[in-house]
Structures are given as C-alpha cells and as structure tokens.
PDB file of C-alpha atoms in Angstrom:
ATOM      1  CA  GLY A 115     -22.566  -0.950   6.006  1.00 69.00           C
ATOM      2  CA  ARG A 116     -24.486   2.109   4.877  1.00 79.00           C
ATOM      3  CA  ASP A 117     -22.251   4.487   6.849  1.00 90.00           C
ATOM      4  CA  MET A 118     -19.155   3.164   5.104  1.00 91.00           C
ATOM      5  CA  ALA A 119     -20.810   3.415   1.686  1.00 93.00           C
ATOM      6  CA  ALA A 120     -21.874   6.977   2.493  1.00 94.00           C
ATOM      7  CA  GLN A 121     -18.312   7.907   3.483  1.00 95.00           C
ATOM      8  CA  HIS A 122     -16.922   6.453   0.246  1.00 96.00           C
ATOM      9  CA  GLU A 123     -19.536   8.431  -1.693  1.00 97.00           C
ATOM     10  CA  ARG A 124     -18.605  11.677   0.132  1.00 96.00           C
ATOM     11  CA  ASN A 125     -14.965  10.983  -0.695  1.00 97.00           C
ATOM     12  CA  LEU A 126     -15.755  10.510  -4.376  1.00 98.00           C
ATOM     13  CA  GLN A 127     -17.804  13.708  -4.529  1.00 98.00           C
ATOM     14  CA  ASP A 128     -15.020  15.648  -2.781  1.00 98.00           C
ATOM     15  CA  LEU A 129     -12.318  14.238  -5.054  1.00 98.00           C
ATOM     16  CA  ALA A 130     -14.298  15.051  -8.177  1.00 98.00           C
ATOM     17  CA  ALA A 131     -14.820  18.623  -6.934  1.00 98.00           C
ATOM     18  CA  TYR A 132     -11.195  19.098  -5.832  1.00 98.00           C
ATOM     19  CA  PHE A 133      -9.584  17.752  -9.002  1.00 98.00           C
ATOM     20  CA  GLY A 134     -12.298  19.036 -11.323  1.00 98.00           C
ATOM     21  CA  ARG A 135     -12.543  15.610 -12.942  1.00 97.00           C
ATOM     22  CA  PRO A 136     -15.555  13.548 -14.041  1.00 98.00           C
ATOM     23  CA  TYR A 137     -17.031  11.331 -11.341  1.00 98.00           C
ATOM     24  CA  ALA A 138     -16.462   8.160 -13.393  1.00 98.00           C
ATOM     25  CA  GLN A 139     -12.753   8.913 -13.745  1.00 97.00           C
ATOM     26  CA  VAL A 140     -12.389   9.659 -10.029  1.00 98.00           C
ATOM     27  CA  ASN A 141     -14.304   6.486  -9.169  1.00 98.00           C
ATOM     28  CA  GLN A 142     -11.882   4.395 -11.245  1.00 97.00           C
ATOM     29  CA  GLN A 143      -8.809   5.953  -9.626  1.00 97.00           C
ATOM     30  CA  TYR A 144     -10.275   5.717  -6.123  1.00 97.00           C
ATOM     31  CA  TRP A 145     -10.915   1.989  -6.250  1.00 97.00           C
ATOM     32  CA  HIS A 146      -7.540   1.231  -7.874  1.00 96.00           C
ATOM     33  CA  SER A 147      -5.506   3.614  -5.751  1.00 94.00           C
ATOM     34  CA  VAL A 148      -3.309   1.058  -3.972  1.00 90.00           C
ATOM     35  CA  PRO A 149      -1.714  -0.548  -7.064  1.00 91.00           C
ATOM     36  CA  ALA A 150      -1.484   2.894  -8.710  1.00 94.00           C
ATOM     37  CA  VAL A 151       0.488   4.389  -5.807  1.00 91.00           C
ATOM     38  CA  VAL A 152       2.723   1.314  -5.579  1.00 89.00           C
ATOM     39  CA  GLU A 153       3.439   1.585  -9.315  1.00 93.00           C
ATOM     40  CA  GLU A 154       4.199   5.304  -8.939  1.00 94.00           C
ATOM     41  CA  TRP A 155       6.545   4.614  -6.002  1.00 91.00           C
ATOM     42  CA  ARG A 156       8.425   1.894  -7.874  1.00 91.00           C
ATOM     43  CA  ALA A 157       8.737   4.075 -10.981  1.00 95.00           C
ATOM     44  CA  LYS A 158      10.257   6.953  -8.992  1.00 94.00           C
ATOM     45  CA  ASN A 159      12.117   4.624  -6.597  1.00 92.00           C
ATOM     46  CA  PRO A 160      12.852   7.274  -3.939  1.00 91.00           C
ATOM     47  CA  ARG A 161      15.780   6.365  -1.685  1.00 87.00           C
ATOM     48  CA  SER A 162      17.033   9.438   0.161  1.00 87.00           C
ATOM     49  CA  GLU A 163      14.979  11.375   2.704  1.00 83.00           C
ATOM     50  CA  ALA A 164      14.744  14.266   0.231  1.00 89.00           C
ATOM     51  CA  GLN A 165      13.467  11.965  -2.526  1.00 92.00           C
ATOM     52  CA  ILE A 166      10.906  10.366  -0.200  1.00 88.00           C
ATOM     53  CA  LYS A 167       9.689  13.799   0.917  1.00 88.00           C
ATOM     54  CA  ALA A 168       9.427  14.919  -2.717  1.00 93.00           C
ATOM     55  CA  PHE A 169       7.370  11.845  -3.582  1.00 93.00           C
ATOM     56  CA  TYR A 170       4.780  12.625  -0.917  1.00 89.00           C
ATOM     57  CA  ALA A 171       4.768  16.317  -1.854  1.00 92.00           C
ATOM     58  CA  GLU A 172       4.099  15.671  -5.537  1.00 94.00           C
ATOM     59  CA  THR A 173       1.875  12.590  -5.656  1.00 94.00           C
ATOM     60  CA  THR A 174      -1.838  12.983  -6.244  1.00 95.00           C
ATOM     61  CA  GLY A 175      -2.472   9.230  -6.220  1.00 94.00           C
ATOM     62  CA  TYR A 176      -1.818   9.159  -2.480  1.00 92.00           C
ATOM     63  CA  ILE A 177      -4.838  11.436  -1.937  1.00 97.00           C
ATOM     64  CA  TYR A 178      -7.097   8.783  -3.477  1.00 97.00           C
ATOM     65  CA  ASN A 179      -5.330   6.069  -1.500  1.00 93.00           C
ATOM     66  CA  LEU A 180      -5.649   7.815   1.879  1.00 93.00           C
ATOM     67  CA  THR A 181      -9.265   8.908   1.510  1.00 97.00           C
ATOM     68  CA  ASN A 182     -10.215   5.341   0.577  1.00 95.00           C
ATOM     69  CA  TRP A 183      -8.206   3.850   3.462  1.00 91.00           C
ATOM     70  CA  HIS A 184      -9.826   6.126   6.055  1.00 93.00           C
ATOM     71  CA  ALA A 185     -13.281   4.914   4.958  1.00 94.00           C
ATOM     72  CA  LEU A 186     -12.536   1.197   5.218  1.00 92.00           C
ATOM     73  CA  GLU A 187     -14.119  -1.067   7.819  1.00 88.00           C
ATOM     74  CA  GLY A 188     -11.946  -1.137  10.932  1.00 88.00           C
ATOM     75  CA  ARG A 189      -9.940   1.949   9.958  1.00 90.00           C
ATOM     76  CA  ARG A 190     -13.042   4.098  10.433  1.00 90.00           C
ATOM     77  CA  ASP A 191     -13.046   3.093  14.127  1.00 91.00           C
ATOM     78  CA  TRP A 192      -9.614   4.531  14.930  1.00 92.00           C
ATOM     79  CA  PRO A 193     -10.791   8.105  15.706  1.00 94.00           C
ATOM     80  CA  LEU A 194     -13.582   6.683  17.907  1.00 94.00           C
ATOM     81  CA  PHE A 195     -11.082   4.603  19.885  1.00 94.00           C
ATOM     82  CA  ILE A 196      -8.606   7.425  20.390  1.00 94.00           C
ATOM     83  CA  GLY A 197     -11.387   9.925  21.098  1.00 96.00           C
ATOM     84  CA  ARG A 198     -12.673   7.792  23.985  1.00 96.00           C
ATOM     85  CA  LEU A 199      -9.134   7.259  25.225  1.00 95.00           C
ATOM     86  CA  CYS A 200      -8.340  10.974  25.117  1.00 96.00           C
ATOM     87  CA  ASP A 201     -11.532  11.716  27.056  1.00 97.00           C
ATOM     88  CA  GLU A 202     -10.517   9.194  29.731  1.00 96.00           C
ATOM     89  CA  HIS A 203      -7.093  10.820  30.108  1.00 96.00           C
ATOM     90  CA  GLY A 204      -8.283  14.424  30.148  1.00 96.00           C
ATOM     91  CA  VAL A 205      -6.710  15.269  26.801  1.00 98.00           C
ATOM     92  CA  ARG A 206      -7.672  18.619  25.271  1.00 98.00           C
ATOM     93  CA  THR A 207      -4.898  19.378  22.763  1.00 98.00           C
ATOM     94  CA  VAL A 208      -3.763  16.929  20.090  1.00 98.00           C
ATOM     95  CA  LEU A 209      -0.895  16.956  17.594  1.00 97.00           C
ATOM     96  CA  ASP A 210      -1.623  14.790  14.541  1.00 96.00           C
ATOM     97  CA  TYR A 211       1.852  14.315  13.077  1.00 94.00           C
ATOM     98  CA  GLY A 212       1.902  13.107   9.469  1.00 92.00           C
ATOM     99  CA  CYS A 213      -1.802  13.912   9.136  1.00 95.00           C
ATOM    100  CA  GLY A 214      -2.128  13.093   5.429  1.00 94.00           C
ATOM    101  CA  VAL A 215      -5.630  14.098   4.326  1.00 97.00           C
ATOM    102  CA  ALA A 216      -6.391  15.054   7.978  1.00 97.00           C
ATOM    103  CA  ASP A 217      -9.500  12.875   8.315  1.00 96.00           C
ATOM    104  CA  ASP A 218      -8.496  11.777  11.829  1.00 96.00           C
ATOM    105  CA  ALA A 219      -7.755  15.352  12.856  1.00 97.00           C
ATOM    106  CA  MET A 220     -11.123  16.601  11.633  1.00 97.00           C
ATOM    107  CA  ALA A 221     -12.923  13.712  13.348  1.00 96.00           C
ATOM    108  CA  LEU A 222     -11.217  14.588  16.653  1.00 97.00           C
ATOM    109  CA  VAL A 223     -12.099  18.273  16.246  1.00 97.00           C
ATOM    110  CA  GLU A 224     -15.741  17.201  15.885  1.00 96.00           C
ATOM    111  CA  ARG A 225     -15.420  15.517  19.294  1.00 96.00           C
ATOM    112  CA  GLY A 226     -14.279  18.790  20.839  1.00 97.00           C
ATOM    113  CA  PHE A 227     -10.493  18.455  20.867  1.00 98.00           C
ATOM    114  CA  ALA A 228      -8.171  21.253  19.760  1.00 98.00           C
ATOM    115  CA  VAL A 229      -6.150  19.597  16.997  1.00 98.00           C
ATOM    116  CA  THR A 230      -3.043  20.729  15.159  1.00 98.00           C
ATOM    117  CA  ALA A 231      -2.453  18.598  12.050  1.00 98.00           C
ATOM    118  CA  VAL A 232       0.985  18.745  10.441  1.00 96.00           C
ATOM    119  CA  ASP A 233       2.627  17.192   7.405  1.00 95.00           C
ATOM    120  CA  PHE A 234       4.952  18.024   4.536  1.00 91.00           C
ATOM    121  CA  GLU A 235       3.790  20.741   2.177  1.00 94.00           C
ATOM    122  CA  GLY A 236       2.391  19.236  -1.002  1.00 95.00           C
ATOM    123  CA  ARG A 237      -0.681  18.078  -2.864  1.00 96.00           C
ATOM    124  CA  THR A 238      -2.004  15.904  -0.034  1.00 96.00           C
ATOM    125  CA  LEU A 239      -1.834  18.708   2.532  1.00 97.00           C
ATOM    126  CA  ASP A 240      -3.419  21.076   0.022  1.00 97.00           C
ATOM    127  CA  PHE A 241      -6.353  18.663  -0.281  1.00 98.00           C
ATOM    128  CA  ALA A 242      -6.602  18.509   3.528  1.00 98.00           C
ATOM    129  CA  ARG A 243      -6.792  22.305   3.725  1.00 98.00           C
ATOM    130  CA  TRP A 244      -9.372  22.408   0.920  1.00 98.00           C
ATOM    131  CA  ARG A 245     -11.523  19.778   2.612  1.00 97.00           C
ATOM    132  CA  ALA A 246     -11.328  21.481   6.009  1.00 98.00           C
ATOM    133  CA  ALA A 247     -12.471  24.743   4.414  1.00 98.00           C
ATOM    134  CA  ARG A 248     -15.234  22.951   2.469  1.00 96.00           C
ATOM    135  CA  THR A 249     -16.627  21.376   5.653  1.00 95.00           C
ATOM    136  CA  GLY A 250     -15.965  24.379   7.899  1.00 97.00           C
ATOM    137  CA  SER A 251     -13.725  22.364  10.225  1.00 97.00           C
ATOM    138  CA  PRO A 252     -11.749  24.526  12.690  1.00 97.00           C
ATOM    139  CA  VAL A 253      -8.773  22.131  12.615  1.00 98.00           C
ATOM    140  CA  THR A 254      -5.355  23.833  12.462  1.00 97.00           C
ATOM    141  CA  ILE A 255      -3.337  22.529   9.511  1.00 98.00           C
ATOM    142  CA  GLN A 256       0.352  23.394   9.265  1.00 97.00           C
ATOM    143  CA  ALA A 257       3.094  22.540   6.791  1.00 96.00           C
ATOM    144  CA  ILE A 258       6.456  21.450   8.199  1.00 93.00           C
ATOM    145  CA  GLU A 259       9.839  20.517   6.790  1.00 90.00           C
ATOM    146  CA  THR A 260      10.933  18.331   9.726  1.00 86.00           C
ATOM    147  CA  GLU A 261       9.697  17.404  13.190  1.00 85.00           C
ATOM    148  CA  ALA A 262      11.901  20.241  14.519  1.00 88.00           C
ATOM    149  CA  ASP A 263       9.387  22.718  13.037  1.00 93.00           C
ATOM    150  CA  VAL A 264       6.711  21.640  15.526  1.00 93.00           C
ATOM    151  CA  THR A 265       6.646  23.835  18.632  1.00 91.00           C
ATOM    152  CA  GLY A 266       4.788  23.775  21.928  1.00 93.00           C
ATOM    153  CA  THR A 267       3.499  20.808  23.880  1.00 96.00           C
ATOM    154  CA  PHE A 268       0.320  18.797  23.476  1.00 98.00           C
ATOM    155  CA  ASP A 269      -1.736  16.461  25.648  1.00 98.00           C
ATOM    156  CA  ALA A 270      -1.555  13.779  22.969  1.00 98.00           C
ATOM    157  CA  LEU A 271       0.517  12.951  19.909  1.00 95.00           C
ATOM    158  CA  VAL A 272      -1.182  10.926  17.182  1.00 95.00           C
ATOM    159  CA  CYS A 273       1.153   9.300  14.671  1.00 91.00           C
ATOM    160  CA  PHE A 274      -0.778   7.015  12.308  1.00 90.00           C
ATOM    161  CA  ASP A 275       0.827   5.315   9.312  1.00 80.00           C
ATOM    162  CA  VAL A 276       4.029   7.306   9.764  1.00 74.00           C
ATOM    163  CA  VAL A 277       6.642   5.320  11.678  1.00 71.00           C
ATOM    164  CA  GLY A 278       7.173   2.732   8.939  1.00 63.00           C
ATOM    165  CA  HIS A 279       7.617   5.451   6.312  1.00 62.00           C
ATOM    166  CA  VAL A 280      10.553   7.253   7.908  1.00 72.00           C
ATOM    167  CA  ARG A 281      14.247   6.513   8.029  1.00 68.00           C
ATOM    168  CA  ARG A 282      15.491   5.680  11.561  1.00 72.00           C
ATOM    169  CA  PRO A 283      12.077   5.544  13.297  1.00 74.00           C
ATOM    170  CA  ILE A 284      13.506   5.320  16.829  1.00 75.00           C
ATOM    171  CA  GLU A 285      15.411   8.586  16.442  1.00 79.00           C
ATOM    172  CA  PHE A 286      12.398  10.154  14.718  1.00 80.00           C
ATOM    173  CA  LEU A 287      10.057   9.396  17.611  1.00 81.00           C
ATOM    174  CA  LYS A 288      12.583  10.462  20.224  1.00 81.00           C
ATOM    175  CA  ARG A 289      12.792  13.875  18.550  1.00 85.00           C
ATOM    176  CA  LEU A 290       9.013  14.191  18.856  1.00 88.00           C
ATOM    177  CA  MET A 291       8.889  13.239  22.542  1.00 87.00           C
ATOM    178  CA  PRO A 292       9.344  16.818  23.871  1.00 89.00           C
ATOM    179  CA  ARG A 293       6.114  17.793  22.106  1.00 94.00           C
ATOM    180  CA  VAL A 294       4.124  15.571  24.496  1.00 95.00           C
ATOM    181  CA  ALA A 295       3.307  17.014  27.929  1.00 95.00           C
ATOM    182  CA  VAL A 296       4.162  14.978  31.025  1.00 93.00           C
ATOM    183  CA  GLY A 297       1.149  12.756  31.634  1.00 94.00           C
ATOM    184  CA  GLY A 298       0.248  13.042  27.941  1.00 96.00           C
ATOM    185  CA  LEU A 299      -0.261  10.263  25.429  1.00 96.00           C
ATOM    186  CA  ILE A 300       1.551   9.033  22.354  1.00 91.00           C
ATOM    187  CA  ILE A 301      -0.817   7.117  20.080  1.00 92.00           C
ATOM    188  CA  VAL A 302       0.971   5.261  17.306  1.00 87.00           C
ATOM    189  CA  SER A 303       0.001   2.682  14.703  1.00 83.00           C
ATOM    190  CA  ASN A 304       2.312  -0.165  13.784  1.00 74.00           C
ATOM    191  CA  ASP A 305       3.050   0.110  10.085  1.00 65.00           C
ATOM    192  CA  CYS A 306       6.619  -1.187  10.240  1.00 56.00           C
ATOM    193  CA  ASP A 307       5.931  -3.943   7.731  1.00 58.00           C
ATOM    194  CA  ASP A 308       6.173  -3.730   3.950  1.00 51.00           C
ATOM    195  CA  MET A 309       3.701  -6.638   3.726  1.00 49.00           C
ATOM    196  CA  ARG A 310       5.968  -8.714   1.501  1.00 51.00           C
ATOM    197  CA  GLY A 311       6.580  -5.796  -0.803  1.00 59.00           C
ATOM    198  CA  GLU A 312       2.908  -5.035  -1.463  1.00 65.00           C
ATOM    199  CA  HIS A 313       3.330  -1.621   0.176  1.00 68.00           C
ATOM    200  CA  PRO A 314       6.920  -0.569  -0.551  1.00 66.00           C
ATOM    201  CA  MET A 315       6.225   2.917   0.878  1.00 65.00           C
ATOM    202  CA  HIS A 316       6.510   1.125   4.248  1.00 62.00           C
ATOM    203  CA  LEU A 317      10.283   0.971   4.069  1.00 58.00           C
ATOM    204  CA  PRO A 318      11.504  -2.647   4.116  1.00 60.00           C
ATOM    205  CA  GLU A 319      14.391  -1.642   6.398  1.00 62.00           C
ATOM    206  CA  ASN A 320      11.769  -0.947   9.105  1.00 57.00           C
ATOM    207  CA  ASN A 321      10.300  -4.442   9.096  1.00 62.00           C
ATOM    208  CA  ASP A 322       9.668  -5.574  12.665  1.00 62.00           C
ATOM    209  CA  LYS A 323      11.131  -2.335  14.060  1.00 62.00           C
ATOM    210  CA  PHE A 324       7.949  -1.399  15.951  1.00 65.00           C
ATOM    211  CA  GLU A 325       8.607  -3.595  18.985  1.00 69.00           C
ATOM    212  CA  GLN A 326      12.204  -2.403  19.020  1.00 69.00           C
ATOM    213  CA  VAL A 327      11.055   1.234  19.073  1.00 68.00           C
ATOM    214  CA  PHE A 328       8.875   0.865  22.118  1.00 67.00           C
ATOM    215  CA  THR A 329      11.161  -1.520  23.947  1.00 71.00           C
ATOM    216  CA  ALA A 330      13.641   1.354  23.899  1.00 66.00           C
ATOM    217  CA  PHE A 331      11.071   3.737  25.386  1.00 65.00           C
ATOM    218  CA  GLU A 332       9.965   1.307  28.096  1.00 67.00           C
ATOM    219  CA  ALA A 333      13.563   0.644  29.073  1.00 65.00           C
ATOM    220  CA  ASP A 334      14.192   4.242  30.092  1.00 66.00           C
ATOM    221  CA  GLY A 335      11.004   4.353  32.190  1.00 69.00           C
ATOM    222  CA  ALA A 336       9.729   7.503  30.499  1.00 78.00           C
ATOM    223  CA  TRP A 337       6.751   5.786  28.895  1.00 83.00           C
ATOM    224  CA  VAL A 338       4.139   3.342  30.174  1.00 86.00           C
ATOM    225  CA  GLU A 339       1.747   1.445  27.930  1.00 86.00           C
ATOM    226  CA  VAL A 340      -1.850   2.295  28.865  1.00 90.00           C
ATOM    227  CA  ALA A 341      -3.915   0.828  26.021  1.00 90.00           C
ATOM    228  CA  ALA A 342      -3.733  -1.089  22.777  1.00 88.00           C
ATOM    229  CA  GLN A 343      -6.103  -1.952  19.967  1.00 88.00           C
ATOM    230  CA  GLU A 344      -4.429  -3.610  16.995  1.00 85.00           C
ATOM    231  CA  PRO A 345      -2.584  -1.992  15.266  1.00 86.00           C
ATOM    232  CA  ILE A 346      -2.554   0.970  17.712  1.00 90.00           C
ATOM    233  CA  THR A 347      -0.448   1.199  20.861  1.00 87.00           C
ATOM    234  CA  VAL A 348      -0.895   3.988  23.402  1.00 92.00           C
ATOM    235  CA  TYR A 349       1.748   5.141  25.864  1.00 90.00           C
ATOM    236  CA  ARG A 350       1.642   7.747  28.618  1.00 92.00           C
ATOM    237  CA  ARG A 351       4.603  10.017  29.249  1.00 90.00           C
ATOM    238  CA  GLU A 352       5.747   9.711  32.850  1.00 87.00           C
ATOM    239  CA  ALA A 353       7.266  12.434  34.994  1.00 79.00           C
ATOM    240  CA  PRO A 354      11.089  12.414  34.814  1.00 72.00           C
TER     241      PRO A 354
END
C-alpha cells in the first residue's frame, strides 16, 4: 500500500544521501539487492567465523538488502507484533542482537522502549548509526566482537535473521541466555533454511535446526513458549 511505498521511498532517499550516489543508481541497486548480495557471498565464499564476520563488516550490498527487506509487506509488521507483546509482558528494556540497519530497534524506541542494538562493527552498523542520528532516534547502538561483549540484563532479547547465519546456533543462543532477565522474553525468527541455496548466507548446515534449538530449551524447563507468529517464536525465561 501507500505506507509501504513511502517507506521504500524514504529508504532510497536515505541511501542516496548516505552513499552520496545518484538516486537512479541507488534505485537500481536497491531493487536488485538480493541477487547482488548472493553473488557477492558466493564470490567471497566465506567459511570460517572470521571470514563470515569480515563479509558482514565489509559489504555495502547488505545495507540495500536489509533496508528493502524491512519495508516489505509482512516484514513491516514484525515490530508492531513484538511491541504489543512486550507491552503485554511489562517489557521496558530490549536487546536487539544482530540489529543490522537497526530498523526494528528504532521502531521499538518510537513505542517507548529503551533499546540497545548491537552488531559487528562495519558498514552496515555505520549506516544504522548515521540513520539514527539523521532521524534523531535515541536508540543505543553498540559494536561487538562476540556475544560475550554484551553486558547487563534486559527484559527482552530480539534476535531476527541471526540464528541461521551463525555457526552452532544452539551454543550461540545459550551464551545469550544470561542477558535475559528471569520472566523476560526471547523473540527469535526462524531463518534456519537456505531456501534451496537462494540465500546461502543462511548457512546450509543450519537447515531445520530451529526446532532442534528450542526443543533443547524446552527440555530443561528454563523456557516456555508464550506466543508465535510465523516466522517468529517467543519464549519466556522461567525462574530456575
């Protein structure tokens, strides 16, 4: 609808201003961002954790890809869904881990939440900082090397389009668990599917791992599912 078209147009204006490129050139890259990022990934073929981290730090194509994705029908509803859910559960503080361009974080700040958005240092996070400053958003944006760099506890952990990108997702999420307060929420999207190779950044080794991840959490009784809206699952951390 008109709102979606307006968001795409804002994205294009921001990208042209950030990169200092002509609108027509930005428009072309924006609407062809998925195949461009896939081609870039396959050309660099990152395998190790260090190589994968370097890819996300250096790529500019991913900025086009993420801004476009956040504006798509359906995806635009995610912050509304989690905002309502956080209100229902008395959430005030949110950690957006793997924030990318930080659109979700800034949308949650607009709803009154105190949001800390973290990701690897690199071009994408630089764009997020630039955009937050341009819009005057009070979101806190921090660069991290690993999940161990995140300190403190939060009422909710948001982890969108992250789990399928990391090696050993079960261990990754378990290391993040202490960042969620007892009674707090973990809000995660299922991206553990490389979609038949169309999105190789979603590591093929993680195919179908999502159910396995949360089966492990449910088994130890520390987490209880409280809501779901495809592809998002929401768990509450129980008292030990």
